[in-house]
Each structure stands twice: as structure tokens, then as C-alpha cells.
């Protein structure tokens, strides 16, 4: 059931390690075992473990101020208080946006939007600041060379290829590697720093990896946790859209083990680690908005559909699930609009119902599409026209609530969104 689900949701690879054995190794949709695959933000967990190794090696302390390595921050009363740990927990307070990773220098010049430790904000900026710090600590060795020497070579994994910005490695989302290499990294996490009997990172050093913060209750140090988190928590306002809350009992999968954690990247790149099941799962794929971690894990761990195997079982993909998902999308959209346009309170109150209505209409259209699979050409065109109509009407309604300056910024913002969507589809 899990294999079928992974393949159907634009899956490229599925590897499952359980009780010391590779029990599943599937490559689908034209992907091959030796093809490097983008990890997207799954890269962050590589960086997080590299930071823990650097702490063990005495290169740094997680609780030292970043300003100790960045003199320009010492005179800023708030930046001077940011620690390396807060960077990797995404609670530093630095302004960030999901998307293009800044260079190290650009990241260091990023302003704060809240006090350190006050709130969770997901994005690449903090990891690029850490890259600048680590490069300073390593002196003549590059961060990627250190990662390979310190963590990857000891577990028999090849060095990834890296995306870069102005020559600086993208430590938040730039790694490309094979499914087998990522599985080896997952086995290192499963072994709590030990790989095939050899200690690579000391066990107690890994403890910070899965400790959440008050600001980020579903996130540790570069990994997502199956922690109990209210789906309405403000934490999700600045989380990526494809990491949706499953329920208050467990953020990733409400019926899953408490010790489940994962590395996660855009387009549903996943590395699940479940110590209580002695299991590591690598799932690589391409864009499919219908992917749901709970759907996959229910099939994998419980051998049943997410909706419940018995007739009359509660349908957790029913109205309540959709209502929670819609509310989450609206919060994300409003947070993005506010950060882009600096909305007034009155504008926020006027625009929120527009976004709410748009979200409900899109959910309804997508549900209709799902119920009509497979679609013929005419049905696809009809639904496509309906989707475009909803977006046009929404754009017009939002622009009518903006100043002329804000409307110009909004047009640029929407054009960038459309270009990104076209690029993702072409990829």
C-alpha cells in the first residue's frame, strides 16, 4: 500500500530500512538508482548534524553568540544575542522567505523581524548565516569538504553536488544526492551517531536534534518532530505549506510513534526516521500537491488507508480535515501578503474574507477534479478555466483594497508566483 501510494504521488524512489535490512528499494517514473536527486530543504538536516559534529570537535558551541564570529553583529543589541542554536532551530528572529537562498554576506545583512527566540520562521537565511560562521571556524577547509570528511565518508556516502549563490554553498536546500546516500545518512540518525558499529558522532551530542522549542513546538534542530501541536498554532504561519499539521496528537502523523522525526523538502522529499520501529524511509519525488505524510505513513505503519479501514470509521480526510487545511492555507497566505505588502489592520480585515473565499473555491474545484479522475481533455480545460477565473477575481478583489503603490508590488509578486509555478511544472 505504501509503495503504490508513493509511486502514484509522482514518486521517484522509495527505500525502506527496517531491523537492519533494506526491505524495499523501488525506483519509478524513470528515476534510476544512481541519479542524484534534489533534497530541497531536506538539506537542512545534513547541515544540522554537521553543526553537532562541529560542536563535538570543539570548533564551536551551539550556545555561543553568532557575533563571536561576525564582528559586525556585536554592536547590534539584538543580533549580538542570537546563538548558533537559534539559527538551526529557526528561532533567530532574522527575516526570511522560502525560496532563493541568499549568499553568506547577504544573509549576514538580513534585518531582524522579532527578538531572538520569540517566534519560528522557516527559510534559508539562518542556515546561510550558519554557513558564514562555519566557514570562519574552519579557516582553510570549506563547509562541504568538512561535511564529507567528517560525516559522509565514515558512512560510505558520496559527497552531494551543491547549489550555490554567488559561490556560497546553499546549506538550506542545495544538496543533490542519491536515494542510497540519503538512506545511509538516515541510518546514522537511527543509530544515534553510530553506523555499522562505528561511532561517527557521540550519542549525547545528537540529543539537541529532537528537542523542540516553545516557539517551534514541531521542530527540533533542523528536523521536524511528530510532537503534539495544535493545528491552529501560530507556529504553522511560518512553516512551509507541504508540512501540514495532521492533528493535535502528532504533527506529522497523529497515529504514529512519538519518536518519529523527519527531514523534509519541497515536492515531498522525505527522510523518515522511526527509532521505535528500527526504521528509516527515504521517499523522493516530484511536485504533487495531493501527497500527505499521514496518508503514506498510515499505509506503511498500520497497513490501512488513512480514512480508516472499517466501514463507519471516522473519515479524517473529510470536512474537518479540509477545514483545518483550509484555515492553515489562509493563515499562510495572509502572512505572506502582510510581509510583502505591509498591510494595515483595516486591509487585513478586508482581505482575509477574500482569501478565505478563494481558498474554499479552490478546495472545492480540486475535490471535484479528484472525484473525476481520470479527466478527459475537455474536463481538464473546463477545470483549468474555472481555476483561472477564481484567481483573476481574487486578484481584482485584493487590488481594490490596496493603495496604488501596494497594487504595483502585488502585481510583481503575483507575476513572480506565476513564473515559479511555470518553472516547477517544466521541471
Short mmCIF file of C-alpha atoms in Angstrom, two decimals:
data_model
loop_
_atom_site.label_atom_id
_atom_site.label_comp_id
_atom_site.label_asym_id
_atom_site.label_seq_id
_atom_site.Cartn_x
_atom_site.Cartn_y
_atom_site.Cartn_z
CA UNK A 1 0.00 0.00 0.00
CA UNK A 2 2.80 2.44 0.84
CA UNK A 3 4.69 1.57 -2.34
CA UNK A 4 1.62 2.15 -4.51
CA UNK A 5 0.86 5.45 -2.79
CA UNK A 6 4.45 6.72 -3.14
CA UNK A 7 4.58 5.88 -6.83
CA UNK A 8 1.16 7.34 -7.60
CA UNK A 9 2.09 10.66 -5.99
CA UNK A 10 4.86 11.43 -8.52
CA UNK A 11 7.35 9.27 -6.65
CA UNK A 12 10.87 8.67 -7.94
CA UNK A 13 12.35 6.49 -5.22
CA UNK A 14 11.24 4.62 -2.10
CA UNK A 15 13.78 2.92 0.16
CA UNK A 16 12.80 1.31 3.47
CA UNK A 17 15.33 0.09 6.02
CA UNK A 18 13.86 -1.97 8.85
CA UNK A 19 15.51 -4.06 11.57
CA UNK A 20 18.91 -3.84 9.93
CA UNK A 21 17.78 -4.76 6.41
CA UNK A 22 16.87 -2.96 3.22
CA UNK A 23 13.39 -4.38 2.69
CA UNK A 24 12.22 -2.08 -0.13
CA UNK A 25 14.19 -0.38 -2.90
CA UNK A 26 11.93 0.94 -5.65
CA UNK A 27 12.72 3.38 -8.46
CA UNK A 28 9.79 4.60 -10.52
CA UNK A 29 8.70 7.12 -13.13
CA UNK A 30 12.02 6.99 -14.97
CA UNK A 31 14.27 7.66 -11.98
CA UNK A 32 17.37 5.45 -11.60
CA UNK A 33 19.34 4.37 -8.54
CA UNK A 34 22.49 6.32 -9.45
CA UNK A 35 20.69 9.55 -10.37
CA UNK A 36 21.38 12.40 -7.92
CA UNK A 37 18.09 13.82 -6.69
CA UNK A 38 17.35 17.21 -5.21
CA UNK A 39 16.76 17.08 -1.45
CA UNK A 40 15.49 20.67 -1.28
CA UNK A 41 15.08 21.56 2.41
CA UNK A 42 15.98 18.01 3.38
CA UNK A 43 19.47 19.55 3.11
CA UNK A 44 18.87 21.38 6.39
CA UNK A 45 19.21 18.16 8.36
CA UNK A 46 22.62 17.47 6.80
CA UNK A 47 23.63 20.93 7.98
CA UNK A 48 22.16 20.41 11.44
CA UNK A 49 24.11 17.22 12.03
CA UNK A 50 27.24 18.89 10.66
CA UNK A 51 26.81 21.60 13.31
CA UNK A 52 26.53 18.97 16.05
CA UNK A 53 29.71 17.28 14.77
CA UNK A 54 31.49 20.63 14.74
CA UNK A 55 30.42 21.16 18.36
CA UNK A 56 31.81 17.76 19.28
CA UNK A 57 35.07 18.63 17.54
CA UNK A 58 35.38 21.81 19.59
CA UNK A 59 35.02 24.11 16.60
CA UNK A 60 32.01 25.84 18.10
CA UNK A 61 29.40 25.76 20.86
CA UNK A 62 25.73 25.74 19.99
CA UNK A 63 25.05 28.40 22.61
CA UNK A 64 27.79 30.79 21.63
CA UNK A 65 26.66 34.06 20.04
CA UNK A 66 26.97 34.33 16.29
CA UNK A 67 28.58 37.71 16.93
CA UNK A 68 31.68 35.91 18.23
CA UNK A 69 32.41 35.04 14.59
CA UNK A 70 30.72 38.04 12.97
CA UNK A 71 32.18 41.27 14.43
CA UNK A 72 29.65 43.43 12.55
CA UNK A 73 26.90 41.99 14.76
CA UNK A 74 28.48 42.93 18.08
CA UNK A 75 27.12 46.48 18.03
CA UNK A 76 23.54 45.43 17.28
CA UNK A 77 21.72 44.97 20.63
CA UNK A 78 19.52 42.13 19.28
CA UNK A 79 21.72 40.44 16.66
CA UNK A 80 24.50 40.23 19.23
CA UNK A 81 22.23 37.93 21.29
CA UNK A 82 21.50 35.37 18.53
CA UNK A 83 23.08 31.97 19.14
CA UNK A 84 24.09 29.26 16.69
CA UNK A 85 21.45 27.00 18.25
CA UNK A 86 18.73 29.57 17.46
CA UNK A 87 19.88 29.73 13.84
CA UNK A 88 19.42 25.98 13.41
CA UNK A 89 16.13 25.92 15.35
CA UNK A 90 14.84 28.73 13.07
CA UNK A 91 14.08 30.98 16.03
CA UNK A 92 16.81 33.59 15.45
CA UNK A 93 14.36 36.35 14.51
CA UNK A 94 16.03 37.03 11.16
CA UNK A 95 13.76 37.96 8.28
CA UNK A 96 13.48 35.10 5.81
CA UNK A 97 11.40 33.89 2.90
CA UNK A 98 11.02 30.43 1.46
CA UNK A 99 12.76 30.41 -1.90
CA UNK A 100 16.12 31.66 -3.13
CA UNK A 101 18.95 31.15 -0.66
CA UNK A 102 20.98 34.31 -0.02
CA UNK A 103 24.75 34.33 -0.17
CA UNK A 104 26.57 34.24 3.15
CA UNK A 105 27.14 38.00 3.04
CA UNK A 106 23.54 38.75 2.11
CA UNK A 107 22.34 36.58 4.98
CA UNK A 108 24.56 38.40 7.46
CA UNK A 109 23.00 41.72 6.41
CA UNK A 110 19.42 40.48 6.90
CA UNK A 111 17.40 42.52 9.43
CA UNK A 112 15.51 41.10 12.38
CA UNK A 113 11.72 40.95 12.46
CA UNK A 114 11.41 39.80 16.08
CA UNK A 115 13.60 39.25 19.11
CA UNK A 116 15.76 36.09 19.17
CA UNK A 117 13.82 33.07 20.43
CA UNK A 118 10.45 34.79 20.22
CA UNK A 119 9.00 33.10 17.11
CA UNK A 120 9.61 30.39 14.49
CA UNK A 121 10.34 31.41 10.89
CA UNK A 122 11.13 28.85 8.23
CA UNK A 123 13.50 29.68 5.41
CA UNK A 124 17.11 29.60 4.19
CA UNK A 125 18.55 32.75 5.75
CA UNK A 126 19.55 31.36 9.15
CA UNK A 127 21.30 28.36 7.58
CA UNK A 128 23.32 30.69 5.34
CA UNK A 129 24.35 32.71 8.39
CA UNK A 130 25.49 29.44 9.93
CA UNK A 131 27.46 28.76 6.74
CA UNK A 132 29.29 32.04 7.17
CA UNK A 133 30.08 31.17 10.80
CA UNK A 134 31.28 27.66 9.98
CA UNK A 135 33.45 28.91 7.10
CA UNK A 136 35.11 31.27 9.56
CA UNK A 137 35.62 28.47 12.11
CA UNK A 138 37.08 26.05 9.56
CA UNK A 139 39.54 28.57 8.20
CA UNK A 140 41.05 26.79 5.18
CA UNK A 141 38.54 23.92 4.84
CA UNK A 142 35.18 24.53 3.15
CA UNK A 143 31.90 23.55 4.87
CA UNK A 144 31.16 20.98 2.14
CA UNK A 145 34.62 19.43 2.49
CA UNK A 146 34.16 19.23 6.26
CA UNK A 147 30.74 17.59 5.87
CA UNK A 148 32.17 14.98 3.52
CA UNK A 149 35.24 14.23 5.64
CA UNK A 150 33.52 14.29 9.00
CA UNK A 151 30.16 12.61 8.32
CA UNK A 152 29.72 11.20 4.83
CA UNK A 153 32.96 9.33 4.17
CA UNK A 154 32.72 7.42 7.51
CA UNK A 155 29.30 6.05 6.46
CA UNK A 156 30.29 5.28 2.88
CA UNK A 157 28.17 8.07 1.37
CA UNK A 158 29.34 10.15 -1.56
CA UNK A 159 29.53 13.93 -1.35
CA UNK A 160 26.42 15.66 -2.75
CA UNK A 161 26.51 18.15 -5.58
CA UNK A 162 25.53 21.60 -4.36
CA UNK A 163 23.51 24.59 -5.47
CA UNK A 164 25.23 27.89 -4.79
CA UNK A 165 24.54 31.62 -4.55
CA UNK A 166 27.40 33.89 -5.56
CA UNK A 167 29.75 30.96 -4.99
CA UNK A 168 28.48 30.19 -1.47
CA UNK A 169 27.09 26.72 -0.80
CA UNK A 170 23.34 26.55 -0.19
CA UNK A 171 23.20 24.82 3.20
CA UNK A 172 19.44 25.15 3.49
CA UNK A 173 18.25 23.45 0.30
CA UNK A 174 21.07 22.96 -2.19
CA UNK A 175 22.14 19.30 -1.87
CA UNK A 176 21.58 16.72 -4.60
CA UNK A 177 22.42 13.10 -3.88
CA UNK A 178 21.19 9.56 -4.49
CA UNK A 179 18.47 7.83 -2.50
CA UNK A 180 21.04 5.31 -1.21
CA UNK A 181 23.29 8.08 0.10
CA UNK A 182 20.38 9.71 1.92
CA UNK A 183 19.42 6.35 3.37
CA UNK A 184 22.93 5.95 4.79
CA UNK A 185 22.58 9.36 6.42
CA UNK A 186 19.22 8.30 7.86
CA UNK A 187 20.78 5.14 9.26
CA UNK A 188 23.36 7.31 11.03
CA UNK A 189 20.50 9.22 12.66
CA UNK A 190 18.71 5.96 13.51
CA UNK A 191 21.91 4.68 15.12
CA UNK A 192 22.15 7.82 17.24
CA UNK A 193 25.52 8.65 15.75
CA UNK A 194 26.73 5.08 15.24
CA UNK A 195 26.96 3.45 11.81
CA UNK A 196 27.62 -0.29 11.42
CA UNK A 197 29.23 -0.43 14.84
CA UNK A 198 31.46 2.63 14.39
CA UNK A 199 30.85 5.80 16.40
CA UNK A 200 30.72 8.74 13.99
CA UNK A 201 29.10 11.29 16.33
CA UNK A 202 28.79 10.79 20.09
CA UNK A 203 25.30 9.80 21.24
CA UNK A 204 24.77 12.65 23.70
CA UNK A 205 25.75 15.16 21.02
CA UNK A 206 22.68 14.17 18.99
CA UNK A 207 20.25 14.91 21.84
CA UNK A 208 19.55 18.54 20.74
CA UNK A 209 18.37 17.29 17.35
CA UNK A 210 14.89 16.31 18.55
CA UNK A 211 14.26 18.84 21.33
CA UNK A 212 11.55 21.35 20.33
CA UNK A 213 11.39 24.97 21.40
CA UNK A 214 8.44 26.91 22.77
CA UNK A 215 8.41 28.99 19.58
CA UNK A 216 8.76 25.95 17.32
CA UNK A 217 6.94 23.06 19.04
CA UNK A 218 7.03 20.83 15.95
CA UNK A 219 10.67 21.46 15.03
CA UNK A 220 13.90 20.49 16.71
CA UNK A 221 17.34 21.39 15.45
CA UNK A 222 16.91 21.02 11.66
CA UNK A 223 14.32 18.20 11.85
CA UNK A 224 10.51 18.04 12.04
CA UNK A 225 9.04 16.22 15.04
CA UNK A 226 5.89 14.14 15.48
CA UNK A 227 5.14 16.24 18.53
CA UNK A 228 1.68 17.19 19.82
CA UNK A 229 0.98 20.59 18.27
CA UNK A 230 -2.34 22.42 17.99
CA UNK A 231 -3.12 22.63 14.23
CA UNK A 232 -4.20 26.24 14.83
CA UNK A 233 -0.86 27.18 16.45
CA UNK A 234 0.85 30.31 15.11
CA UNK A 235 3.90 28.09 14.54
CA UNK A 236 2.34 27.00 11.23
CA UNK A 237 2.03 30.55 9.91
CA UNK A 238 5.72 30.50 9.00
CA UNK A 239 6.08 26.79 8.21
CA UNK A 240 6.22 25.53 4.59
CA UNK A 241 2.87 24.60 3.10
CA UNK A 242 3.76 21.00 2.34
CA UNK A 243 4.35 20.26 6.05
CA UNK A 244 0.71 20.34 7.13
CA UNK A 245 -0.41 19.54 10.70
CA UNK A 246 -2.02 16.10 10.93
CA UNK A 247 -3.63 16.52 14.32
CA UNK A 248 -3.02 17.61 17.91
CA UNK A 249 -1.70 14.18 18.92
CA UNK A 250 1.17 14.20 16.42
CA UNK A 251 2.16 16.83 13.89
CA UNK A 252 3.48 14.50 11.15
CA UNK A 253 1.12 11.56 11.70
CA UNK A 254 -1.32 11.67 14.59
CA UNK A 255 -1.45 7.87 14.95
CA UNK A 256 2.30 7.43 14.54
CA UNK A 257 5.05 6.86 17.13
CA UNK A 258 6.08 9.82 19.27
CA UNK A 259 9.74 9.32 18.36
CA UNK A 260 9.10 9.72 14.63
CA UNK A 261 11.01 12.63 13.09
CA UNK A 262 11.82 13.64 9.54
CA UNK A 263 13.88 15.73 7.18
CA UNK A 264 11.55 17.31 4.64
CA UNK A 265 11.94 19.22 1.39
CA UNK A 266 9.89 20.85 -1.34
CA UNK A 267 7.90 18.49 -3.56
CA UNK A 268 7.66 15.95 -0.76
CA UNK A 269 11.26 14.86 -0.39
CA UNK A 270 11.19 12.91 2.86
CA UNK A 271 13.58 11.11 5.19
CA UNK A 272 11.54 9.48 7.98
CA UNK A 273 13.40 8.09 11.00
CA UNK A 274 11.44 5.95 13.49
CA UNK A 275 13.71 4.58 16.26
CA UNK A 276 10.94 2.56 17.96
CA UNK A 277 10.37 0.67 14.71
CA UNK A 278 14.08 0.46 13.81
CA UNK A 279 13.07 2.05 10.53
CA UNK A 280 14.38 4.60 8.05
CA UNK A 281 12.37 5.59 4.98
CA UNK A 282 13.61 7.60 2.00
CA UNK A 283 10.97 8.98 -0.32
CA UNK A 284 11.99 11.13 -3.29
CA UNK A 285 9.64 12.57 -5.85
CA UNK A 286 8.31 15.48 -7.82
CA UNK A 287 5.56 18.02 -7.36
CA UNK A 288 2.21 16.56 -6.29
CA UNK A 289 0.03 18.65 -4.01
CA UNK A 290 -2.09 15.66 -3.02
CA UNK A 291 0.78 13.99 -1.15
CA UNK A 292 0.08 13.71 2.58
CA UNK A 293 2.56 12.35 5.12
CA UNK A 294 -0.25 10.87 7.23
CA UNK A 295 -1.69 9.08 4.19
CA UNK A 296 1.65 7.48 3.42
CA UNK A 297 2.56 6.58 7.00
CA UNK A 298 -0.86 5.05 7.75
CA UNK A 299 -0.31 2.63 4.89
CA UNK A 300 3.30 1.96 5.80
CA UNK A 301 2.99 1.55 9.57
CA UNK A 302 -0.58 0.36 10.03
CA UNK A 303 -1.39 -1.31 6.73
CA UNK A 304 -4.61 0.62 6.30
CA UNK A 305 -5.95 3.57 4.35
CA UNK A 306 -5.73 6.89 6.14
CA UNK A 307 -9.52 7.22 6.13
CA UNK A 308 -9.82 4.11 8.30
CA UNK A 309 -10.10 0.51 7.13
CA UNK A 310 -13.53 -0.21 8.65
CA UNK A 311 -16.87 0.98 7.41
CA UNK A 312 -18.09 3.79 9.62
CA UNK A 313 -14.60 4.70 10.78
CA UNK A 314 -14.03 8.42 11.13
CA UNK A 315 -13.04 9.95 7.82
CA UNK A 316 -10.12 12.13 8.78
CA UNK A 317 -9.92 13.37 5.23
CA UNK A 318 -13.49 14.61 5.49
CA UNK A 319 -14.89 18.08 6.23
CA UNK A 320 -12.95 18.64 9.47
CA UNK A 321 -9.63 17.74 7.84
CA UNK A 322 -10.37 20.03 4.89
CA UNK A 323 -11.49 22.83 7.21
CA UNK A 324 -8.21 22.62 9.16
CA UNK A 325 -6.21 22.50 5.95
CA UNK A 326 -8.10 25.50 4.52
CA UNK A 327 -7.54 27.51 7.71
CA UNK A 328 -3.84 26.69 7.55
CA UNK A 329 -3.62 27.85 3.92
CA UNK A 330 -5.43 31.10 4.73
CA UNK A 331 -3.02 31.84 7.60
CA UNK A 332 -0.03 31.19 5.32
CA UNK A 333 -1.45 33.36 2.53
CA UNK A 334 -2.25 36.25 4.88
CA UNK A 335 1.20 36.08 6.48
CA UNK A 336 2.79 36.19 3.02
CA UNK A 337 0.64 39.12 1.88
CA UNK A 338 1.33 41.02 5.08
CA UNK A 339 5.10 40.54 4.81
CA UNK A 340 5.02 41.51 1.11
CA UNK A 341 2.63 44.49 1.29
CA UNK A 342 2.81 45.70 4.92
CA UNK A 343 -0.96 45.59 5.27
CA UNK A 344 -2.79 47.85 7.70
CA UNK A 345 -5.18 46.28 10.20
CA UNK A 346 -8.13 47.51 8.15
CA UNK A 347 -6.70 45.98 4.96
CA UNK A 348 -6.08 42.70 6.73
CA UNK A 349 -9.70 42.56 7.88
CA UNK A 350 -10.92 43.35 4.36
CA UNK A 351 -8.65 40.94 2.52
CA UNK A 352 -8.93 37.91 4.81
CA UNK A 353 -12.51 37.03 3.68
CA UNK A 354 -11.36 37.29 0.05
CA UNK A 355 -8.53 34.84 0.64
CA UNK A 356 -10.87 32.59 2.65
CA UNK A 357 -13.41 32.52 -0.19
CA UNK A 358 -10.72 31.86 -2.78
CA UNK A 359 -9.28 29.01 -0.72
CA UNK A 360 -12.68 27.36 -0.26
CA UNK A 361 -13.41 27.60 -4.01
CA UNK A 362 -10.03 26.10 -4.91
CA UNK A 363 -10.51 23.25 -2.44
CA UNK A 364 -13.91 22.54 -3.95
CA UNK A 365 -12.51 22.56 -7.51
CA UNK A 366 -9.67 20.23 -6.54
CA UNK A 367 -12.08 17.87 -4.82
CA UNK A 368 -14.21 17.79 -7.97
CA UNK A 369 -11.11 17.09 -10.01
CA UNK A 370 -10.08 14.23 -7.72
CA UNK A 371 -13.54 12.68 -7.96
CA UNK A 372 -13.44 12.85 -11.77
CA UNK A 373 -10.08 11.12 -12.33
CA UNK A 374 -9.11 10.27 -14.97
CA UNK A 375 -10.04 13.51 -16.74
CA UNK A 376 -10.57 13.82 -20.45
CA UNK A 377 -9.22 16.80 -22.36
CA UNK A 378 -12.46 18.78 -22.25
CA UNK A 379 -12.85 18.31 -18.49
CA UNK A 380 -9.26 19.43 -17.92
CA UNK A 381 -9.83 22.59 -19.94
CA UNK A 382 -13.08 23.33 -18.11
CA UNK A 383 -11.48 22.96 -14.68
CA UNK A 384 -8.45 24.95 -15.81
CA UNK A 385 -10.69 27.82 -16.87
CA UNK A 386 -12.52 27.67 -13.54
CA UNK A 387 -9.25 27.83 -11.59
CA UNK A 388 -8.02 30.80 -13.62
CA UNK A 389 -11.35 32.60 -13.12
CA UNK A 390 -11.09 32.20 -9.34
CA UNK A 391 -7.55 33.58 -9.36
CA UNK A 392 -8.47 36.57 -11.59
CA UNK A 393 -11.43 37.50 -9.42
CA UNK A 394 -9.34 37.16 -6.26
CA UNK A 395 -6.53 39.32 -7.65
CA UNK A 396 -9.01 42.04 -8.64
CA UNK A 397 -10.70 41.97 -5.24
CA UNK A 398 -7.36 42.20 -3.38
CA UNK A 399 -6.07 45.03 -5.60
CA UNK A 400 -9.22 47.04 -4.88
CA UNK A 401 -8.25 47.08 -1.17
CA UNK A 402 -4.67 48.26 -1.80
CA UNK A 403 -3.00 51.60 -2.38
CA UNK A 404 -1.55 52.23 -5.82
CA UNK A 405 1.96 51.54 -4.51
CA UNK A 406 0.86 48.29 -2.86
CA UNK A 407 -1.01 47.26 -6.02
CA UNK A 408 2.17 47.62 -8.08
CA UNK A 409 4.09 45.47 -5.57
CA UNK A 410 1.26 42.93 -5.62
CA UNK A 411 1.40 42.68 -9.43
CA UNK A 412 5.13 41.98 -9.29
CA UNK A 413 4.59 39.44 -6.50
CA UNK A 414 1.89 37.59 -8.48
CA UNK A 415 3.99 37.57 -11.63
CA UNK A 416 6.87 36.01 -9.69
CA UNK A 417 4.46 33.38 -8.34
CA UNK A 418 3.27 32.55 -11.86
CA UNK A 419 6.83 32.27 -13.16
CA UNK A 420 7.77 29.98 -10.28
CA UNK A 421 4.75 27.77 -10.98
CA UNK A 422 5.63 27.51 -14.68
CA UNK A 423 9.24 26.65 -13.83
CA UNK A 424 8.17 23.95 -11.36
CA UNK A 425 5.83 22.43 -13.94
CA UNK A 426 8.59 22.38 -16.56
CA UNK A 427 10.91 20.63 -14.12
#
